[in-house]
Short mmCIF file of the N, C-alpha and C atoms (twelve columns), coordinates in Angstrom:
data_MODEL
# 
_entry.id   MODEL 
# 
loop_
_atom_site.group_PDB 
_atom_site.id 
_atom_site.type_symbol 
_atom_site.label_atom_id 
_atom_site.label_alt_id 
_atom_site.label_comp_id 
_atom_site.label_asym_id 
_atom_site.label_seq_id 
_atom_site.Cartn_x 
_atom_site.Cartn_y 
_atom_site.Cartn_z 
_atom_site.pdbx_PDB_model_num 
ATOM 1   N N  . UNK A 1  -23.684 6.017   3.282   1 
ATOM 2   C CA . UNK A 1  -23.946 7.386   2.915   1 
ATOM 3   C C  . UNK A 1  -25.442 7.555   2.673   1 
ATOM 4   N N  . UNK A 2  -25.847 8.786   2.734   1 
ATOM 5   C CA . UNK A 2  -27.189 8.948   2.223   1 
ATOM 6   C C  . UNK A 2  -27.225 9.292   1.307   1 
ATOM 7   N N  . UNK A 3  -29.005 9.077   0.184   1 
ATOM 8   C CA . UNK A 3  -29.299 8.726   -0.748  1 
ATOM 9   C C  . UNK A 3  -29.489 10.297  -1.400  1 
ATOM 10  N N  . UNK A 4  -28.745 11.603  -0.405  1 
ATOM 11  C CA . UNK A 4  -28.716 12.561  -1.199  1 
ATOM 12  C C  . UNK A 4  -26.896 13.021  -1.569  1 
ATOM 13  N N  . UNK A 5  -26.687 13.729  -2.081  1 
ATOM 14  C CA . UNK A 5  -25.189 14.465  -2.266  1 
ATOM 15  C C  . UNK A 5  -24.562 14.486  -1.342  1 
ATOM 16  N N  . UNK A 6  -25.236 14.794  -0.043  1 
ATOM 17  C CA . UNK A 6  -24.300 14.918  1.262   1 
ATOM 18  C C  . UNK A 6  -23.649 14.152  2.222   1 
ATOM 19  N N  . UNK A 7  -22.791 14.448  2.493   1 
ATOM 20  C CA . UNK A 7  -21.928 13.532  3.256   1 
ATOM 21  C C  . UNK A 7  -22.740 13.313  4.972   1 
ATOM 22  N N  . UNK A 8  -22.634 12.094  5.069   1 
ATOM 23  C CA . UNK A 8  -23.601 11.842  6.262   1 
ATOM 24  C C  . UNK A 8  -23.076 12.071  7.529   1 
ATOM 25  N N  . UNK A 9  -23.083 13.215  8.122   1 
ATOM 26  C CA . UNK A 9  -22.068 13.627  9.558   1 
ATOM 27  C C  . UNK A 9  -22.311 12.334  10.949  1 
ATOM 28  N N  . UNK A 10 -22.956 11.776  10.541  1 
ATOM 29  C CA . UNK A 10 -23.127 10.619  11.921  1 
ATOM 30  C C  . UNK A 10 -22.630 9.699   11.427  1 
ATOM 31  N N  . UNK A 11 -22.533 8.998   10.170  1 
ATOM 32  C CA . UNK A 11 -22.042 7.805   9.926   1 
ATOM 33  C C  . UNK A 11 -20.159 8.146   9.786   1 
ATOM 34  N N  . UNK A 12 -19.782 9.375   9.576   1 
ATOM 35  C CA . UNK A 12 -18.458 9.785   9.472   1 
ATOM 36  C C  . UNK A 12 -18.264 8.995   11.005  1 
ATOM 37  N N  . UNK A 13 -19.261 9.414   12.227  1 
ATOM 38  C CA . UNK A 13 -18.559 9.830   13.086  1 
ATOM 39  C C  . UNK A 13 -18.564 8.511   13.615  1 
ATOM 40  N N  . UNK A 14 -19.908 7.677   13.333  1 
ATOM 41  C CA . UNK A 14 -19.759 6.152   14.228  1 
ATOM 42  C C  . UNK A 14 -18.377 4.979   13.517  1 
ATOM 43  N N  . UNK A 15 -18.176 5.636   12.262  1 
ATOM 44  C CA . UNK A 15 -16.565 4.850   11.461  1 
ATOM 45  C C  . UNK A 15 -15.246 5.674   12.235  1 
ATOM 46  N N  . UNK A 16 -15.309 6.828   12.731  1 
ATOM 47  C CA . UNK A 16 -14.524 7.249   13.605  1 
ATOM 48  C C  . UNK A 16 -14.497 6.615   14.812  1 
ATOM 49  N N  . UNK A 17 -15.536 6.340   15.337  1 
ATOM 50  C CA . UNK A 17 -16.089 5.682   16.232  1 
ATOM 51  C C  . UNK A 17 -15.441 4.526   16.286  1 
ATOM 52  N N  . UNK A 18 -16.049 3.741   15.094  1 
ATOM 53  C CA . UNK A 18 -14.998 1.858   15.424  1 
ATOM 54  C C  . UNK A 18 -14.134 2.257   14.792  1 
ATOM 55  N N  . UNK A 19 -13.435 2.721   14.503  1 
ATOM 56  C CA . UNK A 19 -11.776 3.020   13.914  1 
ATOM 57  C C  . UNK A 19 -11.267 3.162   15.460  1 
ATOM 58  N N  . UNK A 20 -11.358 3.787   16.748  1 
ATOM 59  C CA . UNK A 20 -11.001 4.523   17.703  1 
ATOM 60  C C  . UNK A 20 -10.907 3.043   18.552  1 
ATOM 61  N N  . UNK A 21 -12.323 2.196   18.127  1 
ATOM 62  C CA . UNK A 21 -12.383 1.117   19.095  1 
ATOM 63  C C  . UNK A 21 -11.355 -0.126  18.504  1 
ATOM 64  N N  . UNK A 22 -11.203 0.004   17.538  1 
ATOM 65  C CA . UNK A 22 -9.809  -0.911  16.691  1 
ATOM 66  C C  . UNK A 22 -8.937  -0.569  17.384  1 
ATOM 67  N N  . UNK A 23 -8.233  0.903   17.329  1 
ATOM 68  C CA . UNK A 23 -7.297  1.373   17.744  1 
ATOM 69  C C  . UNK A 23 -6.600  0.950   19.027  1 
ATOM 70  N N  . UNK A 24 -7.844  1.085   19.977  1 
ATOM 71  C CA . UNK A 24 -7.348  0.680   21.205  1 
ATOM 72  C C  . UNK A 24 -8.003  -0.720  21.857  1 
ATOM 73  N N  . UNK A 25 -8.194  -1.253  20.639  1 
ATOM 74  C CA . UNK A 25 -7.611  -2.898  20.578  1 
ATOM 75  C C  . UNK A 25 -6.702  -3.384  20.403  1 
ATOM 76  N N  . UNK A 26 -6.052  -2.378  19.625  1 
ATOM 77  C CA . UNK A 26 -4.460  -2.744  19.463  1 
ATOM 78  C C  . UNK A 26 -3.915  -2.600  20.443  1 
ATOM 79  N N  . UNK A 27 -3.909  -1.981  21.238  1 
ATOM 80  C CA . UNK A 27 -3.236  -1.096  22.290  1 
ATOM 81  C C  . UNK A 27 -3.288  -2.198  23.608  1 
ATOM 82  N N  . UNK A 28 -4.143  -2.706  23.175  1 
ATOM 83  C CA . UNK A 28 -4.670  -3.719  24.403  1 
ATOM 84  C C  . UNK A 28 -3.887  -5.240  23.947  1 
ATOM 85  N N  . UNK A 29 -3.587  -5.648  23.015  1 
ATOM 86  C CA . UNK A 29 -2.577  -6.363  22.578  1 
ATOM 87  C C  . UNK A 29 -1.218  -6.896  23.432  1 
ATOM 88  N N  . UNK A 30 -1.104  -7.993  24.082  1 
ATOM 89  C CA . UNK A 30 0.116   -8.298  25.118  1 
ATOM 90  C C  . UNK A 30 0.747   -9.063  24.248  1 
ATOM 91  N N  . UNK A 31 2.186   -8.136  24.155  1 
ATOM 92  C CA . UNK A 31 3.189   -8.865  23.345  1 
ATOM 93  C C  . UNK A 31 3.920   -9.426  24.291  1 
ATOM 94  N N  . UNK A 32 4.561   -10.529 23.454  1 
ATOM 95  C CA . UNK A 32 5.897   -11.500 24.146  1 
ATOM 96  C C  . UNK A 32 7.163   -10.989 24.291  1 
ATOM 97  N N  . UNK A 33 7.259   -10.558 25.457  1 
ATOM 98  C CA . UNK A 33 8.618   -9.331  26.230  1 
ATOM 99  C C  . UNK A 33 9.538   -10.396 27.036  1 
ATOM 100 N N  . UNK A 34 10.986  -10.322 27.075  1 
ATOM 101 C CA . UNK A 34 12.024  -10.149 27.774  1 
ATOM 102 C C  . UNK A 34 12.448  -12.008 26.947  1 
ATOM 103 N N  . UNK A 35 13.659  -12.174 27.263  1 
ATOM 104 C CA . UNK A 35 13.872  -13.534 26.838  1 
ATOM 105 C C  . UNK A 35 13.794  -14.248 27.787  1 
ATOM 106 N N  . UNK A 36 13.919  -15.581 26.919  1 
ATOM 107 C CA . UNK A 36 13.375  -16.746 28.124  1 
ATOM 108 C C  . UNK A 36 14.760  -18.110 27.667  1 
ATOM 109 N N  . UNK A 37 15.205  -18.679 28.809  1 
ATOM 110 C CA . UNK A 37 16.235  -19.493 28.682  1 
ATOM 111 C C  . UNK A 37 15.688  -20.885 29.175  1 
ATOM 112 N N  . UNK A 38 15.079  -21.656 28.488  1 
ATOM 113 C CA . UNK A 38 14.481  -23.191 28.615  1 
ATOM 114 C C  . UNK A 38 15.808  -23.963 27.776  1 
ATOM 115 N N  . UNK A 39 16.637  -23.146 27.734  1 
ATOM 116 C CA . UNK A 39 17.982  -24.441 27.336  1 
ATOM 117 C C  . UNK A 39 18.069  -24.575 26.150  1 
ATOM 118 N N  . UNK A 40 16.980  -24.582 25.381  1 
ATOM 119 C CA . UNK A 40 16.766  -25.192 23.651  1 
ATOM 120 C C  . UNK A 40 17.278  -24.236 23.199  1 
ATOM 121 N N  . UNK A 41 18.268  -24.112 22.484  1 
ATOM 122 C CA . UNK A 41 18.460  -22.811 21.442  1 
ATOM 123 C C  . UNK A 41 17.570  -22.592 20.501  1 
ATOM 124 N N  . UNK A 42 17.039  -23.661 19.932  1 
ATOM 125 C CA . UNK A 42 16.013  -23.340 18.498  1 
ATOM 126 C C  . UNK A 42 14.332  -22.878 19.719  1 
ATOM 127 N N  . UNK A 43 14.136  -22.824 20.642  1 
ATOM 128 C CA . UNK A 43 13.227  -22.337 21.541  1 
ATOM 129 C C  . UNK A 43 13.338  -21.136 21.498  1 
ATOM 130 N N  . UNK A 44 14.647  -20.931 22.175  1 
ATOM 131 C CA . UNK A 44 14.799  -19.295 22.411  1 
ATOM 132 C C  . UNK A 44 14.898  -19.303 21.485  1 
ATOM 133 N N  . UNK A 45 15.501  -19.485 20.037  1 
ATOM 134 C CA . UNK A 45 15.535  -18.423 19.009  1 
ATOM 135 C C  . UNK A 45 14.386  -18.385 18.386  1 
ATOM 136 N N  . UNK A 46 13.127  -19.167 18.139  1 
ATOM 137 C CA . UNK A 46 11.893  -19.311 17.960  1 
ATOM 138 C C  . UNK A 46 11.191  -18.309 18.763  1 
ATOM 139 N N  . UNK A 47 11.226  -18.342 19.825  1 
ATOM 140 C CA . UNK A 47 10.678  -17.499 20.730  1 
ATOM 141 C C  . UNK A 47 10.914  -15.995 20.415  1 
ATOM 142 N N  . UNK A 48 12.246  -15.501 20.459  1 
ATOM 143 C CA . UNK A 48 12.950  -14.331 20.180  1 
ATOM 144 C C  . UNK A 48 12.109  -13.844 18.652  1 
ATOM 145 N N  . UNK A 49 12.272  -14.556 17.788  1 
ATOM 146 C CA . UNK A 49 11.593  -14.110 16.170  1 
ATOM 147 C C  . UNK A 49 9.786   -13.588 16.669  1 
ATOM 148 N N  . UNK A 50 9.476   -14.557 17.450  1 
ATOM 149 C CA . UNK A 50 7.853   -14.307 17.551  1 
ATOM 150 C C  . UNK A 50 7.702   -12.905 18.390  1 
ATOM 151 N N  . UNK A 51 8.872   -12.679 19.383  1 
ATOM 152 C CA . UNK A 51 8.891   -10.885 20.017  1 
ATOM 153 C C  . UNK A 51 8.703   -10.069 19.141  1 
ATOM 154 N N  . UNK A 52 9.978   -10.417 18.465  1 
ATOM 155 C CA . UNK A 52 10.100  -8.813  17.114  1 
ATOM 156 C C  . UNK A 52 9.510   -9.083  16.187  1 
ATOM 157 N N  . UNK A 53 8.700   -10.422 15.699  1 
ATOM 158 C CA . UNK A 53 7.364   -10.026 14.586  1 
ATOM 159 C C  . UNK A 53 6.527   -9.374  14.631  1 
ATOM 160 N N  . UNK A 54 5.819   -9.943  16.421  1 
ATOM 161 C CA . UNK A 54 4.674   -9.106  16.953  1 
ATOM 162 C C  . UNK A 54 4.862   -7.890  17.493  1 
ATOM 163 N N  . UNK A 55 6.141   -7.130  17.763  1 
ATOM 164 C CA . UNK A 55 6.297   -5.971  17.958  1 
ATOM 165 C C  . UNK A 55 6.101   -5.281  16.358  1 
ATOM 166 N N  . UNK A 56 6.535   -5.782  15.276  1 
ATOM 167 C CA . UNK A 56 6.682   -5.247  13.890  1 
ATOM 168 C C  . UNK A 56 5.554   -5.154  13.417  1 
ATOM 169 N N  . UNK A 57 4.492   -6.256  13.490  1 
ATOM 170 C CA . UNK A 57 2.658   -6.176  13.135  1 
ATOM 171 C C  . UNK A 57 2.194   -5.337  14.053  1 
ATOM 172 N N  . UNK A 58 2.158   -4.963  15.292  1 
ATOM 173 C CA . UNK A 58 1.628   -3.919  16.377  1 
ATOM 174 C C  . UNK A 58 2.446   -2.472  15.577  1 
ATOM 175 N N  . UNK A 59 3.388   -2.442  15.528  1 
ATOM 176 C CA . UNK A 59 3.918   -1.071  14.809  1 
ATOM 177 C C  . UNK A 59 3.243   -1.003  13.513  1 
ATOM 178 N N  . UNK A 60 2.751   -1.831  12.751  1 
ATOM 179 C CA . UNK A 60 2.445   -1.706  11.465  1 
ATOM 180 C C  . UNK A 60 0.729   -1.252  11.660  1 
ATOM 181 N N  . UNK A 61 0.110   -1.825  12.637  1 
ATOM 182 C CA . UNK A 61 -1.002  -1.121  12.930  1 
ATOM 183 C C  . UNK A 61 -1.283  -0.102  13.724  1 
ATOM 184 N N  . UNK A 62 -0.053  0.251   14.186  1 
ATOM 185 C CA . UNK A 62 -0.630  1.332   14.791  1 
ATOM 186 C C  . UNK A 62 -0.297  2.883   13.708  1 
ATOM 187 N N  . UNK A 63 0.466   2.535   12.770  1 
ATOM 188 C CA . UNK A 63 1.015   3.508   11.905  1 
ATOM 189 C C  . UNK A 63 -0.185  3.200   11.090  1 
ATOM 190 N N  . UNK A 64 -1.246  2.188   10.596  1 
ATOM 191 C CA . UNK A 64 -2.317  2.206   9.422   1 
ATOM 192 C C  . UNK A 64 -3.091  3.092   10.427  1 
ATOM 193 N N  . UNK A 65 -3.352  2.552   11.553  1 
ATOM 194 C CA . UNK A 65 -4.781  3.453   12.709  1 
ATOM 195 C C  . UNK A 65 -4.308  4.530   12.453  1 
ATOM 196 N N  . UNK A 66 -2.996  5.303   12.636  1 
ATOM 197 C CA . UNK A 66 -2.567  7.052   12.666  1 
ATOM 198 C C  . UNK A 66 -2.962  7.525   11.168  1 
ATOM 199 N N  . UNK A 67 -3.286  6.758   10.082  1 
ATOM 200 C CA . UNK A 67 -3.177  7.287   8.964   1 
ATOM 201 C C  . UNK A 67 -4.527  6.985   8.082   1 
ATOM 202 N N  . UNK A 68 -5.606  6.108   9.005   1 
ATOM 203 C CA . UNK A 68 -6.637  6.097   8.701   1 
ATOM 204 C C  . UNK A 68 -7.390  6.954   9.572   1 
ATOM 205 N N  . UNK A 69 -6.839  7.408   10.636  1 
ATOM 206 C CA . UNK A 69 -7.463  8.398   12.090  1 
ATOM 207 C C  . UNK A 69 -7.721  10.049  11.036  1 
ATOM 208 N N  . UNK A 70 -6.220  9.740   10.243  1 
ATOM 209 C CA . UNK A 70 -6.474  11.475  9.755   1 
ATOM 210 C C  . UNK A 70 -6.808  11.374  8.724   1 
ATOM 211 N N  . UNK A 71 -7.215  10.024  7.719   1 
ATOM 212 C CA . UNK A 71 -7.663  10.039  6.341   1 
ATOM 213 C C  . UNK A 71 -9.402  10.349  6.496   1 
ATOM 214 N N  . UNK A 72 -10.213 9.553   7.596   1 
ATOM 215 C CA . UNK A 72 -11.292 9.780   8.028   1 
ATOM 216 C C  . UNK A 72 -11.734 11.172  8.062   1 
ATOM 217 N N  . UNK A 73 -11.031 12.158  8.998   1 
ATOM 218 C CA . UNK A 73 -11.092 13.415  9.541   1 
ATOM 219 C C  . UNK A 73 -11.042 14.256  8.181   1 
ATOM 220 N N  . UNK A 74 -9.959  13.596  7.591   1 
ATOM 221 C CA . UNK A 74 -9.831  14.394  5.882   1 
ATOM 222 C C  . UNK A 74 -11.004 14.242  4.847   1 
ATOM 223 N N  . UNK A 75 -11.240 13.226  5.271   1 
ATOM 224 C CA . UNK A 75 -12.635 13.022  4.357   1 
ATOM 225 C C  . UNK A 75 -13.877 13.477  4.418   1 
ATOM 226 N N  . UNK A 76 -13.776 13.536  5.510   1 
ATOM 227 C CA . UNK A 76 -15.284 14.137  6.277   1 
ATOM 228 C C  . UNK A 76 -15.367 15.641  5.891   1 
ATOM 229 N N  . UNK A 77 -14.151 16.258  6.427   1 
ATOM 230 C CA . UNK A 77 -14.254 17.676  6.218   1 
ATOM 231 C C  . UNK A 77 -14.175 17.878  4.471   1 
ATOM 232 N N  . UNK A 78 -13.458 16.938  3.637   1 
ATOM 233 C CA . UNK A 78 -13.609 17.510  2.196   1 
ATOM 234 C C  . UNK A 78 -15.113 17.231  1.883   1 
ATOM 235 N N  . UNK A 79 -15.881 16.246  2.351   1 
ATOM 236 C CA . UNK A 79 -17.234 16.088  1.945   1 
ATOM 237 C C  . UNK A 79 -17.737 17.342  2.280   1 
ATOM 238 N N  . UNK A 80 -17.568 17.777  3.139   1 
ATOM 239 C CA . UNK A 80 -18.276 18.776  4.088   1 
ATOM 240 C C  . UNK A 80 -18.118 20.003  3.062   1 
ATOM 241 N N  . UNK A 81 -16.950 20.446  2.746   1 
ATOM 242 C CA . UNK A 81 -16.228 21.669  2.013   1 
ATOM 243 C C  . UNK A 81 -16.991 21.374  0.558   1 
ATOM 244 N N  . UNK A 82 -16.996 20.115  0.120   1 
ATOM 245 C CA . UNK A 82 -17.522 20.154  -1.497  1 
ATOM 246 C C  . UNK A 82 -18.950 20.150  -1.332  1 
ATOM 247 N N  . UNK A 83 -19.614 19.432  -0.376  1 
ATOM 248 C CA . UNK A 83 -21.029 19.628  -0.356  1 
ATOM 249 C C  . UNK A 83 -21.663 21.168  0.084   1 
ATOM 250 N N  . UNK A 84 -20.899 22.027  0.218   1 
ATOM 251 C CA . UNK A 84 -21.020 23.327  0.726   1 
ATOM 252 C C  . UNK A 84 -20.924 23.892  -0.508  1 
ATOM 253 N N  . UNK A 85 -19.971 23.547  -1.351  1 
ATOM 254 C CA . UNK A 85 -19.463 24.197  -2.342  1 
ATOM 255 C C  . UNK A 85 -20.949 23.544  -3.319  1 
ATOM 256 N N  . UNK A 86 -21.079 22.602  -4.078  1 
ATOM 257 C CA . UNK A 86 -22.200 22.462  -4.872  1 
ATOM 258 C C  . UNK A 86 -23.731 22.657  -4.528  1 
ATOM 259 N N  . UNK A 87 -24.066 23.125  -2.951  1 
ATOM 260 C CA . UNK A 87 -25.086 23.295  -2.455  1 
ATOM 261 C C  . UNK A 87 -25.249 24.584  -2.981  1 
ATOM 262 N N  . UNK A 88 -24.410 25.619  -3.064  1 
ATOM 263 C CA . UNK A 88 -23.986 27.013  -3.526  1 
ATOM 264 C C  . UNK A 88 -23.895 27.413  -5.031  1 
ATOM 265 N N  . UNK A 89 -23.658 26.280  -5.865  1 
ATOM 266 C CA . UNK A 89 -23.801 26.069  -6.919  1 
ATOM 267 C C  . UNK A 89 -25.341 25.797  -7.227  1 
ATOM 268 N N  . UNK A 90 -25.679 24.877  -6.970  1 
ATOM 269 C CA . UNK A 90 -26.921 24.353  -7.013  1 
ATOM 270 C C  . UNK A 90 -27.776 25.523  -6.999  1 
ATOM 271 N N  . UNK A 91 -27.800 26.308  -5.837  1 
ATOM 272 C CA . UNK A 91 -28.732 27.166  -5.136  1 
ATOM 273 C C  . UNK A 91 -28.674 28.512  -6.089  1 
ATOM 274 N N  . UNK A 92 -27.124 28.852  -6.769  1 
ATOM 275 C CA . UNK A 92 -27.247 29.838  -7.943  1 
ATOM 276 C C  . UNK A 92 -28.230 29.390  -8.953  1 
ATOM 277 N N  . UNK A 93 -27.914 28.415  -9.477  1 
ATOM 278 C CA . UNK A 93 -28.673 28.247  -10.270 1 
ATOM 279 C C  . UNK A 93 -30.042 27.986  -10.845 1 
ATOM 280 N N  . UNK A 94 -30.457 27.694  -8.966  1 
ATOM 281 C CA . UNK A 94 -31.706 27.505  -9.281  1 
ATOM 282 C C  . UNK A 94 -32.660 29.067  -9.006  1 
ATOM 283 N N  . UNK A 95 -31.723 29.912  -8.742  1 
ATOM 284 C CA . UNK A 95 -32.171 31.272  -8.909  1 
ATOM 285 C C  . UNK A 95 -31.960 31.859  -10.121 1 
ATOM 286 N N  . UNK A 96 -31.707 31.472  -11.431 1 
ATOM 287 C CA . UNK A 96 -30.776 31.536  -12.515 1 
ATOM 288 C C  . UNK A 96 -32.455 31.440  -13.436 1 
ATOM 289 N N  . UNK A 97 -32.909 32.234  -13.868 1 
ATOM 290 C CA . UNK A 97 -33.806 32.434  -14.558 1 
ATOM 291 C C  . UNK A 97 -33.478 31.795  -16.005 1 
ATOM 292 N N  . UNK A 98 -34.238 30.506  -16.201 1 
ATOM 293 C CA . UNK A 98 -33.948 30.005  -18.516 1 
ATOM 294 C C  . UNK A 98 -34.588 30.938  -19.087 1 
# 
């Protein structure tokens, strides 16, 4: 942030920025799909657990990315709205004759 009250509109946007490039790192992520029959039962069933973990951690990040995508966007604009709002404050008062 910068070293005044205001919310810094470029640094919002380059954390939007690598938030977006996380995102579709995830996306880029090759999970372990379809079953596989090498005979071993404790294989396949080893195997099978490591599908639906890494499908369950890929779902779990992609639901934090959706909810840090709009916490960002939320933040930015409340900085934006309150630094508007005390700039207005500020600016009464410094027309405000002691």
């Amino acid at each position: 942030m910068t070293t005044s009250f205001a919310c810094d509109p470029a640094e919002m946007t380059r954390l939007k920025d690598r938030h977006d490039t996380l995102q579709g790192e995830v996306d880029e992520i090759t999970l372990p799909s379809g079953s596989i029959n090498w005979g071993f039962l404790v294989v396949s069933s080893g195997y099978s657990k490591l599908e639906s973990d890494a499908k369950r951690r890929r779902d779990t990040m992609h639901e934090w990315c959706d909810q840090m995508s709009g916490a960002i966007s939320k933040t930015s604009s409340d900085a934006e709205a309150g630094d508007s709002h005390w700039a207005s404050v500020i600016e009464k008062d410094r027309r405000t004759s002691l």
